[in-house]
Coordinates of C-alpha atoms and ligand atoms in Angstrom, one line a residue:
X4 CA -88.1 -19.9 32.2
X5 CA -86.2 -20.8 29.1
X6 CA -88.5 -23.7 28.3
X7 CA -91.5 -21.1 28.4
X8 CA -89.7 -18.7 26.5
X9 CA -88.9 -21.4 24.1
X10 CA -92.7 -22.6 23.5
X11 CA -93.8 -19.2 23.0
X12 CA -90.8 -18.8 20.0
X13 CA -91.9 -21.8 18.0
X14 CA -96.1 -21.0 18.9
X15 CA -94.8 -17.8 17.3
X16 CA -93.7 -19.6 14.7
X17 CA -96.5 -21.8 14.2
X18 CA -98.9 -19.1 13.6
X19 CA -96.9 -16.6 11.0
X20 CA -96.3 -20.0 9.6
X21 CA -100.6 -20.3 9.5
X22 CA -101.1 -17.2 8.2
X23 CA -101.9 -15.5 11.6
X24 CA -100.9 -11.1 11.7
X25 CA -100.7 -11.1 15.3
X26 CA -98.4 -14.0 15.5
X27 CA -96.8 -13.3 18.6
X28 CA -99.3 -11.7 20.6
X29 CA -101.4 -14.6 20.3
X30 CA -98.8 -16.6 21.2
X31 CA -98.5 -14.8 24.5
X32 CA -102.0 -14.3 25.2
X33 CA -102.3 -18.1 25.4
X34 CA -99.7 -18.8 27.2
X35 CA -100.6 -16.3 29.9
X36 CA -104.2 -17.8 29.5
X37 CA -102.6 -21.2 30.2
X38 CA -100.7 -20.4 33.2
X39 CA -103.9 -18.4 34.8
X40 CA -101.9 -14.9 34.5
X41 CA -101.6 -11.7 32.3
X42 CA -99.2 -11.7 29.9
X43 CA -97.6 -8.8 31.2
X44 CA -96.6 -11.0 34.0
X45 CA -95.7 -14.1 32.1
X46 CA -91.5 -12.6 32.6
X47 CA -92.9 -12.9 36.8
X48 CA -94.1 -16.6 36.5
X49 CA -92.2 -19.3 38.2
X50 CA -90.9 -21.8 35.6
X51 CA -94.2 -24.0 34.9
X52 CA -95.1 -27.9 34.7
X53 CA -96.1 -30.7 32.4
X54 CA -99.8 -29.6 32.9
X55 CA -99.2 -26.1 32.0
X56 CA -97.2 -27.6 28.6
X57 CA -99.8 -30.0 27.8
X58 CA -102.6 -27.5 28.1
X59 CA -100.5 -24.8 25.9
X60 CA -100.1 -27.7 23.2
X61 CA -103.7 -27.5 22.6
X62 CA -104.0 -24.1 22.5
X63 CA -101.7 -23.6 20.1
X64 CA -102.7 -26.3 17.5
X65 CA -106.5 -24.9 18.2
X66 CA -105.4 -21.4 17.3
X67 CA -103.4 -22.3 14.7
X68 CA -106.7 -24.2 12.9
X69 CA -107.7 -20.6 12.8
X70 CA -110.2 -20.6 16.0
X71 CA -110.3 -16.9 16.8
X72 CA -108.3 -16.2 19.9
X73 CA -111.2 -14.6 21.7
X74 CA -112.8 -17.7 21.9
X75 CA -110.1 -19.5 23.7
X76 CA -109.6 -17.3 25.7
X77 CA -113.5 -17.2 25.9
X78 CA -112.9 -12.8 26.6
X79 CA -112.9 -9.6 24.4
X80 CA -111.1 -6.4 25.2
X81 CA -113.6 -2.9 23.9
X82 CA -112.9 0.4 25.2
X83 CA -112.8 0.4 28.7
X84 CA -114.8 -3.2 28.9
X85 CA -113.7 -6.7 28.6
X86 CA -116.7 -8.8 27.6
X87 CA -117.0 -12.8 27.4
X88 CA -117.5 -14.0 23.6
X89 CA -117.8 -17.4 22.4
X90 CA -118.9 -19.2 19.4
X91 CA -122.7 -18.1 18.3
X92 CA -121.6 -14.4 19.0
X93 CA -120.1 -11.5 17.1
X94 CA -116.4 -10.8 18.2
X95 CA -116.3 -6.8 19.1
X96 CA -113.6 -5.3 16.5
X97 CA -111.9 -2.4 17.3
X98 CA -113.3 -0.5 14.2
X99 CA -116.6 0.0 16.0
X100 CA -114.6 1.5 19.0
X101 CA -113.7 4.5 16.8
X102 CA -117.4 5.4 16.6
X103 CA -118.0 4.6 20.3
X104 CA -115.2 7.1 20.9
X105 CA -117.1 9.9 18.9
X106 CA -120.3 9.4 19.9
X107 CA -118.4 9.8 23.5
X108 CA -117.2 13.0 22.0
X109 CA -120.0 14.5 20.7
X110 CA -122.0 13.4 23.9
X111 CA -119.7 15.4 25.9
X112 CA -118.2 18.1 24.0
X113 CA -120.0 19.0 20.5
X114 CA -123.3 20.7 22.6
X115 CA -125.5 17.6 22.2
X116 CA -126.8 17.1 25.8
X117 CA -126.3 14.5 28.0
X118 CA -128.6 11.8 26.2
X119 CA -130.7 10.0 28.4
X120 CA -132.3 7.4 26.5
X121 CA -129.7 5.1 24.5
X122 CA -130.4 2.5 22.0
X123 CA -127.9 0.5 21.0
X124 CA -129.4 -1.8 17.8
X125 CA -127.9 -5.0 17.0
X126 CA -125.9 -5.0 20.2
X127 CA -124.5 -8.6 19.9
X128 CA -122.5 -9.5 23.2
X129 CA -123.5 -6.0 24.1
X130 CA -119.9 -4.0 23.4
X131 CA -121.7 -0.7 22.7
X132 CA -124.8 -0.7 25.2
X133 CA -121.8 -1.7 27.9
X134 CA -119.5 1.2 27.3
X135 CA -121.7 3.7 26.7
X136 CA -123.5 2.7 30.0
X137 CA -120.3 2.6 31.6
X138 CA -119.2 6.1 30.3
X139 CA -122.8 7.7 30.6
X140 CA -124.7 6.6 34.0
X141 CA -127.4 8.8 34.4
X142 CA -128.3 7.2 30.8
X143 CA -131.2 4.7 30.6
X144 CA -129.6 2.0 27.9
X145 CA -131.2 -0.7 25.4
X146 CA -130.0 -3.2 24.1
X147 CA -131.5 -4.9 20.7
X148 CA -130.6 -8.3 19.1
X149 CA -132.8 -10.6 17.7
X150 CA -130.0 -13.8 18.4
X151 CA -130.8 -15.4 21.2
X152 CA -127.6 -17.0 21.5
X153 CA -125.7 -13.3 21.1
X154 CA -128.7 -12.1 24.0
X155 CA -127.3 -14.8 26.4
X156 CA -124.1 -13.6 26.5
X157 CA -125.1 -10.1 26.5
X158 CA -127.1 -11.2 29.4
X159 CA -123.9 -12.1 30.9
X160 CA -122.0 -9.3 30.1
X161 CA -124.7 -6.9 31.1
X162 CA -125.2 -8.6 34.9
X163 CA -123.5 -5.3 36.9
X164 CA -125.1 -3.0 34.8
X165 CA -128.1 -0.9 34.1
X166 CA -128.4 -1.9 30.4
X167 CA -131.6 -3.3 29.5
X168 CA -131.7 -6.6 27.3
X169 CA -134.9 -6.5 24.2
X170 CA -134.8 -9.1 22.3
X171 CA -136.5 -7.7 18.4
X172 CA -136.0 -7.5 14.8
X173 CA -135.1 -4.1 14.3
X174 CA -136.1 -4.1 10.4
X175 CA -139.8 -5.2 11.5
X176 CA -142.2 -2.5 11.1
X177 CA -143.2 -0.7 13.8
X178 CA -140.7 -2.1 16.4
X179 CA -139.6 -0.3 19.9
X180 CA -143.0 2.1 18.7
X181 CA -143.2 2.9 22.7
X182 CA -139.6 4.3 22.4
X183 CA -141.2 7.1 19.2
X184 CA -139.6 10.7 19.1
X185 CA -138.0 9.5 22.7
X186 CA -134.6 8.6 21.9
X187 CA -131.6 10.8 22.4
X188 CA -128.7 8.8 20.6
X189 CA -129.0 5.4 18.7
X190 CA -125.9 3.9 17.7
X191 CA -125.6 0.8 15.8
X192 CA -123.2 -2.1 14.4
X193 CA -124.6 -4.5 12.3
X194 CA -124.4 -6.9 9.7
X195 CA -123.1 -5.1 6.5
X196 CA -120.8 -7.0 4.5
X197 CA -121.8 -7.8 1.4
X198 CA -122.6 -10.8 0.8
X199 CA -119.6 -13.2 -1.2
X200 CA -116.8 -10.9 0.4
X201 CA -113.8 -12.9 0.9
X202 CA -113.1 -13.2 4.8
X203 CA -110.5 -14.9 6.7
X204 CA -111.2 -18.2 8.2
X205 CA -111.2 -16.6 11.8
X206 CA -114.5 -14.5 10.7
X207 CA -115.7 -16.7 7.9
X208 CA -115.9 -19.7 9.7
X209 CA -116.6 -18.6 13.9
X210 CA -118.5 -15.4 13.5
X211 CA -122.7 -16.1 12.9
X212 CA -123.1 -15.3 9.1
X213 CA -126.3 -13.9 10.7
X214 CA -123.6 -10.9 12.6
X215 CA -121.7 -10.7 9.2
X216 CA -124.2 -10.4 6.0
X217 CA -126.1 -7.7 5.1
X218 CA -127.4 -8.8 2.1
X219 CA -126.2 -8.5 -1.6
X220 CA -125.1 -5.1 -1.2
X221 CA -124.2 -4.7 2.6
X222 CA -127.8 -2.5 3.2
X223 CA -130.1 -5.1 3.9
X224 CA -130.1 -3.9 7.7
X225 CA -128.4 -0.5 7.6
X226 CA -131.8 0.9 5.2
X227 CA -134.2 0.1 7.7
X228 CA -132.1 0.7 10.8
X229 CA -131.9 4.9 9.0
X230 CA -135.9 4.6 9.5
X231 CA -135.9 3.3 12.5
X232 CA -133.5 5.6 13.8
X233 CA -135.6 8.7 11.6
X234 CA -138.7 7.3 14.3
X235 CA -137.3 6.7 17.4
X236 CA -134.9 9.7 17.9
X237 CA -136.6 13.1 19.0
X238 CA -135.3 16.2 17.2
X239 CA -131.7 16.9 17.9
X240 CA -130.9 13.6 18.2
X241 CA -127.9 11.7 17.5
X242 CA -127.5 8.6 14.8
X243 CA -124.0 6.6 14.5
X244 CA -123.8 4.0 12.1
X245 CA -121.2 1.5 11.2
X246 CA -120.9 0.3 7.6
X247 CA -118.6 -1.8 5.4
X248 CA -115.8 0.8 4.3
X249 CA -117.0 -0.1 0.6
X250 CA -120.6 0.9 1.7
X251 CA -119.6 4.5 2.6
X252 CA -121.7 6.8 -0.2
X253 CA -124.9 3.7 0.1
X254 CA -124.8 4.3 3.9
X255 CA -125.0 8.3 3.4
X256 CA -128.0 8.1 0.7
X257 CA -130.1 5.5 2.5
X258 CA -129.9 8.0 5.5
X259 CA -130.4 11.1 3.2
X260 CA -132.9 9.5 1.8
X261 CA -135.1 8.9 5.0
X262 CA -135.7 13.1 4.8
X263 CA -135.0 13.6 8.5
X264 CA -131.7 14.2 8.9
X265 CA -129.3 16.9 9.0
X266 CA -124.9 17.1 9.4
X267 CA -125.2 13.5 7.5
X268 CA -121.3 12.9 7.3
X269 CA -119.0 9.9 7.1
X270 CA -116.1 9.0 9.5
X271 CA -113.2 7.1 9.3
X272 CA -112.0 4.5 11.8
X273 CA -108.1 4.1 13.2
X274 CA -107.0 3.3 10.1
X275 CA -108.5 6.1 8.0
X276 CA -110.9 3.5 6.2
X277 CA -114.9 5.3 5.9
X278 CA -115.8 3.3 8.5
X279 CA -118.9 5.1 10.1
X280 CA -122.1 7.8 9.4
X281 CA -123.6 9.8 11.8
X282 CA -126.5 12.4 11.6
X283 CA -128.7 14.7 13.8
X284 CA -132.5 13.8 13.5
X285 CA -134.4 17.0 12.2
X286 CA -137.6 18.7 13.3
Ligands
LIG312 C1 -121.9 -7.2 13.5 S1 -122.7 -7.8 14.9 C2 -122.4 -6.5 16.0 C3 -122.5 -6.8 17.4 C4 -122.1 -5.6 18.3 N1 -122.9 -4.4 18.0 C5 -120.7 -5.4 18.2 O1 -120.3 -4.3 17.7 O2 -119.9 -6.2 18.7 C6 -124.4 -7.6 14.4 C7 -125.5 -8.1 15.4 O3 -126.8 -7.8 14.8 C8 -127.7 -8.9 15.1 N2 -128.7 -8.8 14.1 C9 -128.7 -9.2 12.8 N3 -129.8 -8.9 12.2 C10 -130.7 -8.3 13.2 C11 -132.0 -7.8 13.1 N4 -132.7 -7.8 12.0 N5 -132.5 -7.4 14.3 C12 -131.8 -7.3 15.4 N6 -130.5 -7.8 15.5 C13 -129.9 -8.3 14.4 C14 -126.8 -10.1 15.1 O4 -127.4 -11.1 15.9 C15 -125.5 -9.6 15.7 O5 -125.4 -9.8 17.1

């Protein structure tokens, strides 16, 4: 057990050593990854091999060339789903979970009924569309991307579930036009940093720039996506809109400026950056 304990203290090591926050999480996480467990059983495990060492070597120098540890595990944890990710897909981040939690809210407890028709936009490995489904099962749920590499492994993620998979552009004119005035609640995380922010190697390098960019200013996507939302949600619906936290004032006037929304406010994530939008379509 010592020899275990020992690996995970110099992994630990290793990683503050390579610039890494979560230093000894990570460490962990591989190691329980590497003996086939969870890590809040690695104290359980009985003292492992050569093959368990070897495989925990290569972890460890892979993660500490700054591969995200999501994609050696090949899993991501959001909300109250764990979803595979790999490269050619967007990581889930727990910013966006903030805004699933208050669209969550405000679908339950802020008088907005039960929404029955869901769009999620850009829905990558399908985080959103998942846990809304999950929390909301009466709701029918779509699922947009135009990557077909993110679609296949929403495709996985989506297998047990109701969501349904749509592969489209959502700034092309006209797009989902059979979904017009039907919508109930679109929510939506896509690319908005702006482009030549400095990122670290985790995101810069294994997230698709094509997840990350949103243009010079980060509103490449986010100004169409307010019109889109402005056609596809009846009156009373609900719009929820992650930005970049330096996009926060552009994010309320592109929506503003669409003339079909009302209670246009910006949210905050976990750590109190402006993180979010949302607005109630008018009419
Ligand atoms: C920041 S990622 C977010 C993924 C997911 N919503 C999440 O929170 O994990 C943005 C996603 O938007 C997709 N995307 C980018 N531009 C798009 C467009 N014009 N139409 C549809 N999807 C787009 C990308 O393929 C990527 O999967």
């Amino acid at each position: 057990m010592n020899a275990l304990r020992d690996a995970i203290d110099s992994a630990t090591a290793v990683f503050a050593d390579a610039g890494i926050d979560s230093a000894r999480y990570d460490a962990e996480e591989l190691a329980a990854h590497a003996a086939g467990t969870d890590r809040g059983r690695l104290a359980l495990l009985d003292p492992p091999g050569d093959v368990f060492f070897g495989r925990y070597r290569e972890l460890v120098a892979a993660r500490r060339s700054r591969i995200p540890l999501q994609h050696l595990v090949g899993t991501a944890a959001f909300g109250p789903v764990t979803l595979h990710v790999g490269p050619g897909v967007f990581i889930p981040r727990p910013e966006t979970e903030a805004m699933l939690e208050w669209v969550l809210k405000a679908a339950r407890t802020q008088g907005f009924p039960p929404p029955s028709v869901i769009v999620d936009a850009c829905t990558g490995s399908g985080a959103l569309a998942i846990a809304l489904a999950a929390s909301l099962p009466d709701a029918r749920v779509l699922a947009v991307d135009d990557s077909l590499t993110a679609l296949s492994y929403a495709q996985r993620n989506c297998a047990d579930t109701s969501v349904e998979l749509i592969r489209a552009d959502v700034t092309a004119p006209g797009v989902l036009s059979e979904l017009a005035g039907r919508v109930d609640l679109l929510v939506s995380n896509p690319p908005y940093i702006p482009e030549g922010a400095e990122l670290d190697p985790e995101v810069a390098q294994h997230d698709p720039a094509h997840a990350l960019f949103g243009g010079p200013d980060g509103m490449s996507v986010i100004t169409p996506l307010a019109a889109l939302a402005a056609r596809l949600l009846r009156p009373g619906g609900l719009f929820a809109v992650e930005h970049d936290d330096t996009t926060a004032a552009a994010t309320v006037e592109t929506v503003c400026s669409t003339g079909s929304f009302d209670h246009v406010v910006s949210r905050s994530d976990l750590t109190g950056r402006p993180r979010f939008v949302t607005a109630v379509r008018n009419g």
